[in-house]
């Protein structure tokens, strides 16, 4: 698809080729509402219902690039939405890897499962729940990706990150920063760029309800 190729070519030189290759193999049009499919390869967030959005492709690319996903890794994704970012992470970790995607809205979780099935992606498990608490039953994770802004780095996510692992997440209320967390002997947190995400809702986020 010309529009898809133009989008990915525009990121070359800034984003790792492995990420661009993964994105080239994921049909984003299957993860947006049918009436918006002709806009699937615009570099912009798009509404997916219930007040939520699918992130702009460049943001998915930046977050995936920062995570430096390798084949066979176990990944936790918080804020699964329509399943697109999980699909890209699944392409990066490959058939020997596994992505666990947590989405708090039942309707979106069900839609993500349908979308992933339609795209032929089999190494993603979508779980309905409070993503701010992580998913301790499958921890520790090599990588954690969070697609909603937290007031601070949630303690459960820190605890569920493997030694040597990386986590990327937006932090802040009005003003948000994309943070890369690396766990070595302790936790190293690096600010990468200003961003705008929906708030992380949950016990370790901005309360139990949407603000």
PDB file of C-alpha atoms in Angstrom:
ATOM      1  CA  UNK A   1       0.000   0.000   0.000  1.00  0.00           C
ATOM      2  CA  UNK A   2       1.569   3.286  -1.144  1.00  0.00           C
ATOM      3  CA  UNK A   3       0.294   5.284   1.834  1.00  0.00           C
ATOM      4  CA  UNK A   4       1.746   2.734   4.273  1.00  0.00           C
ATOM      5  CA  UNK A   5       5.102   2.692   2.489  1.00  0.00           C
ATOM      6  CA  UNK A   6       5.259   6.508   2.489  1.00  0.00           C
ATOM      7  CA  UNK A   7       4.488   6.579   6.213  1.00  0.00           C
ATOM      8  CA  UNK A   8       7.236   4.081   7.081  1.00  0.00           C
ATOM      9  CA  UNK A   9       9.757   5.588   4.656  1.00  0.00           C
ATOM     10  CA  UNK A  10       9.262   8.926   6.425  1.00  0.00           C
ATOM     11  CA  UNK A  11      10.547   7.362   9.667  1.00  0.00           C
ATOM     12  CA  UNK A  12      13.679   5.800   8.156  1.00  0.00           C
ATOM     13  CA  UNK A  13      16.895   6.976   9.752  1.00  0.00           C
ATOM     14  CA  UNK A  14      15.115   7.833  13.015  1.00  0.00           C
ATOM     15  CA  UNK A  15      13.552   4.463  13.853  1.00  0.00           C
ATOM     16  CA  UNK A  16      15.261   1.064  13.946  1.00  0.00           C
ATOM     17  CA  UNK A  17      14.672  -1.018  10.815  1.00  0.00           C
ATOM     18  CA  UNK A  18      13.393  -3.954  12.876  1.00  0.00           C
ATOM     19  CA  UNK A  19      10.538  -1.752  14.158  1.00  0.00           C
ATOM     20  CA  UNK A  20       9.686  -0.508  10.660  1.00  0.00           C
ATOM     21  CA  UNK A  21       9.730  -4.086   9.389  1.00  0.00           C
ATOM     22  CA  UNK A  22       7.346  -5.158  12.177  1.00  0.00           C
ATOM     23  CA  UNK A  23       5.017  -2.243  11.404  1.00  0.00           C
ATOM     24  CA  UNK A  24       5.094  -3.115   7.703  1.00  0.00           C
ATOM     25  CA  UNK A  25       3.799  -6.593   8.568  1.00  0.00           C
ATOM     26  CA  UNK A  26       0.875  -5.397  10.723  1.00  0.00           C
ATOM     27  CA  UNK A  27      -2.264  -4.247   8.850  1.00  0.00           C
ATOM     28  CA  UNK A  28      -3.223  -1.129  10.859  1.00  0.00           C
ATOM     29  CA  UNK A  29      -6.471  -0.859   8.889  1.00  0.00           C
ATOM     30  CA  UNK A  30      -7.771  -3.899  10.792  1.00  0.00           C
ATOM     31  CA  UNK A  31      -7.337  -2.063  14.113  1.00  0.00           C
ATOM     32  CA  UNK A  32      -9.334   1.084  13.334  1.00  0.00           C
ATOM     33  CA  UNK A  33     -13.130   1.386  12.932  1.00  0.00           C
ATOM     34  CA  UNK A  34     -14.315   0.348   9.471  1.00  0.00           C
ATOM     35  CA  UNK A  35     -15.418   3.883   8.552  1.00  0.00           C
ATOM     36  CA  UNK A  36     -11.871   5.145   9.224  1.00  0.00           C
ATOM     37  CA  UNK A  37      -9.932   2.485   7.325  1.00  0.00           C
ATOM     38  CA  UNK A  38      -9.052   4.848   4.505  1.00  0.00           C
ATOM     39  CA  UNK A  39      -7.229   6.951   7.147  1.00  0.00           C
ATOM     40  CA  UNK A  40      -5.345   4.019   8.729  1.00  0.00           C
ATOM     41  CA  UNK A  41      -1.942   5.216   7.488  1.00  0.00           C
ATOM     42  CA  UNK A  42      -2.286   8.872   8.383  1.00  0.00           C
ATOM     43  CA  UNK A  43       0.272   9.678  11.068  1.00  0.00           C
ATOM     44  CA  UNK A  44      -2.307  10.725  13.620  1.00  0.00           C
ATOM     45  CA  UNK A  45      -4.286   9.215  16.511  1.00  0.00           C
ATOM     46  CA  UNK A  46      -7.752   7.984  15.506  1.00  0.00           C
ATOM     47  CA  UNK A  47     -10.848   7.388  17.660  1.00  0.00           C
ATOM     48  CA  UNK A  48     -11.668   3.741  18.404  1.00  0.00           C
ATOM     49  CA  UNK A  49     -14.764   4.358  20.534  1.00  0.00           C
ATOM     50  CA  UNK A  50     -15.476   4.722  24.264  1.00  0.00           C
ATOM     51  CA  UNK A  51     -13.449   7.932  24.377  1.00  0.00           C
ATOM     52  CA  UNK A  52     -10.234   6.087  23.467  1.00  0.00           C
ATOM     53  CA  UNK A  53      -7.819   6.422  20.555  1.00  0.00           C
ATOM     54  CA  UNK A  54      -5.320   4.351  18.629  1.00  0.00           C
ATOM     55  CA  UNK A  55      -1.915   6.037  18.941  1.00  0.00           C
ATOM     56  CA  UNK A  56      -0.335   7.759  15.964  1.00  0.00           C
ATOM     57  CA  UNK A  57       1.991   5.394  14.075  1.00  0.00           C
ATOM     58  CA  UNK A  58       5.069   7.512  14.866  1.00  0.00           C
ATOM     59  CA  UNK A  59       4.356   7.197  18.605  1.00  0.00           C
ATOM     60  CA  UNK A  60       4.003   3.410  18.352  1.00  0.00           C
ATOM     61  CA  UNK A  61       7.292   3.405  16.436  1.00  0.00           C
ATOM     62  CA  UNK A  62       9.108   5.592  19.004  1.00  0.00           C
ATOM     63  CA  UNK A  63       7.901   3.544  21.992  1.00  0.00           C
ATOM     64  CA  UNK A  64       8.744   0.251  20.282  1.00  0.00           C
ATOM     65  CA  UNK A  65      12.162   1.592  19.279  1.00  0.00           C
ATOM     66  CA  UNK A  66      12.961   2.689  22.854  1.00  0.00           C
ATOM     67  CA  UNK A  67      11.993  -0.746  24.185  1.00  0.00           C
ATOM     68  CA  UNK A  68      14.520  -2.527  21.932  1.00  0.00           C
ATOM     69  CA  UNK A  69      12.430  -5.707  21.741  1.00  0.00           C
ATOM     70  CA  UNK A  70      14.284  -8.911  20.863  1.00  0.00           C
ATOM     71  CA  UNK A  71      12.901 -12.210  19.559  1.00  0.00           C
ATOM     72  CA  UNK A  72      11.546 -14.518  22.264  1.00  0.00           C
ATOM     73  CA  UNK A  73      10.876 -11.823  24.860  1.00  0.00           C
ATOM     74  CA  UNK A  74       7.890 -11.756  27.209  1.00  0.00           C
ATOM     75  CA  UNK A  75       6.159  -8.377  27.060  1.00  0.00           C
ATOM     76  CA  UNK A  76       3.458  -6.692  29.135  1.00  0.00           C
ATOM     77  CA  UNK A  77       1.372  -4.017  27.451  1.00  0.00           C
ATOM     78  CA  UNK A  78      -0.877  -1.754  29.530  1.00  0.00           C
ATOM     79  CA  UNK A  79      -3.743   0.013  27.763  1.00  0.00           C
ATOM     80  CA  UNK A  80      -4.363  -2.427  24.944  1.00  0.00           C
ATOM     81  CA  UNK A  81      -6.977  -0.367  23.089  1.00  0.00           C
ATOM     82  CA  UNK A  82      -7.805  -1.920  19.723  1.00  0.00           C
ATOM     83  CA  UNK A  83      -4.747  -4.212  19.798  1.00  0.00           C
ATOM     84  CA  UNK A  84      -2.515  -2.451  17.260  1.00  0.00           C
ATOM     85  CA  UNK A  85       0.490  -1.718  19.480  1.00  0.00           C
ATOM     86  CA  UNK A  86       0.338  -5.261  20.877  1.00  0.00           C
ATOM     87  CA  UNK A  87       0.381  -6.546  17.302  1.00  0.00           C
ATOM     88  CA  UNK A  88       3.558  -4.572  16.516  1.00  0.00           C
ATOM     89  CA  UNK A  89       5.227  -5.814  19.723  1.00  0.00           C
ATOM     90  CA  UNK A  90       4.164  -9.368  18.823  1.00  0.00           C
ATOM     91  CA  UNK A  91       5.788  -9.023  15.401  1.00  0.00           C
ATOM     92  CA  UNK A  92       8.987  -7.832  17.091  1.00  0.00           C
ATOM     93  CA  UNK A  93       9.196 -10.623  19.677  1.00  0.00           C
ATOM     94  CA  UNK A  94       8.207 -13.256  17.109  1.00  0.00           C
ATOM     95  CA  UNK A  95       6.457 -16.615  17.460  1.00  0.00           C
ATOM     96  CA  UNK A  96       8.706 -17.710  20.342  1.00  0.00           C
ATOM     97  CA  UNK A  97       7.781 -14.590  22.321  1.00  0.00           C
ATOM     98  CA  UNK A  98       4.547 -13.614  24.048  1.00  0.00           C
ATOM     99  CA  UNK A  99       2.675 -10.343  24.605  1.00  0.00           C
ATOM    100  CA  UNK A 100       0.187  -9.939  27.458  1.00  0.00           C
ATOM    101  CA  UNK A 101      -2.047  -6.945  26.810  1.00  0.00           C
ATOM    102  CA  UNK A 102      -4.222  -5.532  29.609  1.00  0.00           C
ATOM    103  CA  UNK A 103      -7.281  -3.426  28.731  1.00  0.00           C
ATOM    104  CA  UNK A 104      -9.732  -2.200  31.384  1.00  0.00           C
ATOM    105  CA  UNK A 105     -12.754  -1.813  29.049  1.00  0.00           C
ATOM    106  CA  UNK A 106     -14.448  -5.127  28.243  1.00  0.00           C
ATOM    107  CA  UNK A 107     -15.759  -3.978  24.845  1.00  0.00           C
ATOM    108  CA  UNK A 108     -12.309  -2.805  23.746  1.00  0.00           C
ATOM    109  CA  UNK A 109     -10.658  -5.998  25.005  1.00  0.00           C
ATOM    110  CA  UNK A 110     -13.149  -8.060  22.975  1.00  0.00           C
ATOM    111  CA  UNK A 111     -12.543  -5.875  19.901  1.00  0.00           C
ATOM    112  CA  UNK A 112      -8.770  -6.242  20.301  1.00  0.00           C
ATOM    113  CA  UNK A 113      -9.113 -10.033  20.363  1.00  0.00           C
ATOM    114  CA  UNK A 114     -11.194  -9.929  17.165  1.00  0.00           C
ATOM    115  CA  UNK A 115      -8.742  -7.578  15.452  1.00  0.00           C
ATOM    116  CA  UNK A 116      -5.711  -9.688  16.381  1.00  0.00           C
ATOM    117  CA  UNK A 117      -7.474 -12.817  15.160  1.00  0.00           C
ATOM    118  CA  UNK A 118      -8.353 -11.095  11.869  1.00  0.00           C
ATOM    119  CA  UNK A 119      -4.695 -10.092  11.465  1.00  0.00           C
ATOM    120  CA  UNK A 120      -3.566 -13.684  12.087  1.00  0.00           C
ATOM    121  CA  UNK A 121      -1.586 -12.777  15.215  1.00  0.00           C
ATOM    122  CA  UNK A 122      -1.472 -15.661  17.680  1.00  0.00           C
ATOM    123  CA  UNK A 123       1.131 -14.690  20.299  1.00  0.00           C
ATOM    124  CA  UNK A 124      -0.910 -12.000  22.087  1.00  0.00           C
ATOM    125  CA  UNK A 125      -3.126 -12.688  25.117  1.00  0.00           C
ATOM    126  CA  UNK A 126      -5.624  -9.895  25.838  1.00  0.00           C
ATOM    127  CA  UNK A 127      -6.719  -9.655  29.470  1.00  0.00           C
ATOM    128  CA  UNK A 128      -9.480  -7.420  30.833  1.00  0.00           C
ATOM    129  CA  UNK A 129      -8.338  -5.738  34.042  1.00  0.00           C
ATOM    130  CA  UNK A 130      -6.615  -2.869  35.847  1.00  0.00           C
ATOM    131  CA  UNK A 131      -3.399  -2.411  33.907  1.00  0.00           C
ATOM    132  CA  UNK A 132      -1.953  -0.097  36.563  1.00  0.00           C
ATOM    133  CA  UNK A 133      -1.486  -3.244  38.676  1.00  0.00           C
ATOM    134  CA  UNK A 134       0.254  -5.081  35.858  1.00  0.00           C
ATOM    135  CA  UNK A 135      -0.300  -8.809  35.458  1.00  0.00           C
ATOM    136  CA  UNK A 136       1.650 -10.482  38.271  1.00  0.00           C
ATOM    137  CA  UNK A 137       0.705 -14.043  37.306  1.00  0.00           C
ATOM    138  CA  UNK A 138       2.972 -13.894  34.237  1.00  0.00           C
ATOM    139  CA  UNK A 139       5.753 -11.691  35.685  1.00  0.00           C
ATOM    140  CA  UNK A 140       8.581 -10.894  35.404  1.00  0.00           C
ATOM    141  CA  UNK A 141       8.552  -9.249  31.968  1.00  0.00           C
ATOM    142  CA  UNK A 142      11.472  -8.432  29.705  1.00  0.00           C
ATOM    143  CA  UNK A 143       9.674  -5.340  28.420  1.00  0.00           C
ATOM    144  CA  UNK A 144       6.663  -3.277  29.573  1.00  0.00           C
ATOM    145  CA  UNK A 145       4.852  -0.760  27.376  1.00  0.00           C
ATOM    146  CA  UNK A 146       2.229   1.588  28.848  1.00  0.00           C
ATOM    147  CA  UNK A 147      -0.100   3.558  26.538  1.00  0.00           C
ATOM    148  CA  UNK A 148      -1.739   5.800  29.154  1.00  0.00           C
ATOM    149  CA  UNK A 149      -0.256   8.480  31.380  1.00  0.00           C
ATOM    150  CA  UNK A 150       0.310   7.658  35.058  1.00  0.00           C
ATOM    151  CA  UNK A 151       0.746  10.190  37.895  1.00  0.00           C
ATOM    152  CA  UNK A 152       4.042   8.407  38.661  1.00  0.00           C
ATOM    153  CA  UNK A 153       5.664   5.114  37.680  1.00  0.00           C
ATOM    154  CA  UNK A 154       3.341   2.461  39.181  1.00  0.00           C
ATOM    155  CA  UNK A 155       5.069   0.364  41.860  1.00  0.00           C
ATOM    156  CA  UNK A 156       3.568  -2.957  40.629  1.00  0.00           C
ATOM    157  CA  UNK A 157       5.034  -2.357  37.167  1.00  0.00           C
ATOM    158  CA  UNK A 158       8.469  -1.661  38.643  1.00  0.00           C
ATOM    159  CA  UNK A 159       8.248  -4.931  40.596  1.00  0.00           C
ATOM    160  CA  UNK A 160       7.168  -6.921  37.522  1.00  0.00           C
ATOM    161  CA  UNK A 161      10.065  -5.718  35.352  1.00  0.00           C
ATOM    162  CA  UNK A 162      12.827  -8.259  34.891  1.00  0.00           C
ATOM    163  CA  UNK A 163      16.376  -7.326  35.897  1.00  0.00           C
ATOM    164  CA  UNK A 164      17.893  -6.021  32.680  1.00  0.00           C
ATOM    165  CA  UNK A 165      14.398  -5.172  31.430  1.00  0.00           C
ATOM    166  CA  UNK A 166      13.015  -1.945  29.989  1.00  0.00           C
ATOM    167  CA  UNK A 167       9.718  -0.126  30.392  1.00  0.00           C
ATOM    168  CA  UNK A 168       8.380   2.858  28.455  1.00  0.00           C
ATOM    169  CA  UNK A 169       5.467   4.959  29.727  1.00  0.00           C
ATOM    170  CA  UNK A 170       4.099   8.500  29.794  1.00  0.00           C
ATOM    171  CA  UNK A 171       4.056  10.161  33.225  1.00  0.00           C
ATOM    172  CA  UNK A 172       2.207  13.297  34.283  1.00  0.00           C
ATOM    173  CA  UNK A 173      -1.174  14.974  34.421  1.00  0.00           C
ATOM    174  CA  UNK A 174      -1.382  18.206  32.422  1.00  0.00           C
ATOM    175  CA  UNK A 175       2.230  18.042  31.239  1.00  0.00           C
ATOM    176  CA  UNK A 176       3.408  14.547  30.304  1.00  0.00           C
ATOM    177  CA  UNK A 177       6.851  13.100  29.638  1.00  0.00           C
ATOM    178  CA  UNK A 178       7.633   9.825  27.927  1.00  0.00           C
ATOM    179  CA  UNK A 179       9.937   7.944  30.318  1.00  0.00           C
ATOM    180  CA  UNK A 180      12.280   5.051  29.575  1.00  0.00           C
ATOM    181  CA  UNK A 181      12.878   2.928  32.675  1.00  0.00           C
ATOM    182  CA  UNK A 182      15.773   0.461  32.738  1.00  0.00           C
ATOM    183  CA  UNK A 183      16.139  -2.006  35.604  1.00  0.00           C
ATOM    184  CA  UNK A 184      19.694  -2.902  36.495  1.00  0.00           C
ATOM    185  CA  UNK A 185      20.862  -2.894  40.128  1.00  0.00           C
ATOM    186  CA  UNK A 186      18.245  -0.194  40.654  1.00  0.00           C
ATOM    187  CA  UNK A 187      15.880   1.684  38.348  1.00  0.00           C
ATOM    188  CA  UNK A 188      17.137   4.278  35.888  1.00  0.00           C
ATOM    189  CA  UNK A 189      14.410   6.630  34.562  1.00  0.00           C
ATOM    190  CA  UNK A 190      15.186   8.844  31.550  1.00  0.00           C
ATOM    191  CA  UNK A 191      12.885  11.544  30.167  1.00  0.00           C
ATOM    192  CA  UNK A 192      12.661  11.255  26.379  1.00  0.00           C
ATOM    193  CA  UNK A 193      10.044  13.691  25.052  1.00  0.00           C
ATOM    194  CA  UNK A 194       6.801  15.514  25.800  1.00  0.00           C
ATOM    195  CA  UNK A 195       3.683  13.539  24.852  1.00  0.00           C
ATOM    196  CA  UNK A 196      -0.122  13.557  25.157  1.00  0.00           C
ATOM    197  CA  UNK A 197      -1.890  10.346  26.231  1.00  0.00           C
ATOM    198  CA  UNK A 198      -5.215   9.484  27.844  1.00  0.00           C
ATOM    199  CA  UNK A 199      -4.919   9.069  31.646  1.00  0.00           C
ATOM    200  CA  UNK A 200      -4.117   5.679  33.170  1.00  0.00           C
ATOM    201  CA  UNK A 201      -7.209   4.720  35.155  1.00  0.00           C
ATOM    202  CA  UNK A 202      -6.835   2.307  38.071  1.00  0.00           C
ATOM    203  CA  UNK A 203      -5.558   1.871  41.599  1.00  0.00           C
ATOM    204  CA  UNK A 204      -2.040   3.002  40.662  1.00  0.00           C
ATOM    205  CA  UNK A 205      -3.285   5.548  38.105  1.00  0.00           C
ATOM    206  CA  UNK A 206      -5.694   8.462  38.237  1.00  0.00           C
ATOM    207  CA  UNK A 207      -8.390   6.742  40.330  1.00  0.00           C
ATOM    208  CA  UNK A 208     -10.977   4.198  39.309  1.00  0.00           C
ATOM    209  CA  UNK A 209     -12.973   6.322  36.861  1.00  0.00           C
ATOM    210  CA  UNK A 210     -12.222   8.373  33.771  1.00  0.00           C
ATOM    211  CA  UNK A 211     -11.310  12.003  34.515  1.00  0.00           C
TER     212      UNK A 211
END
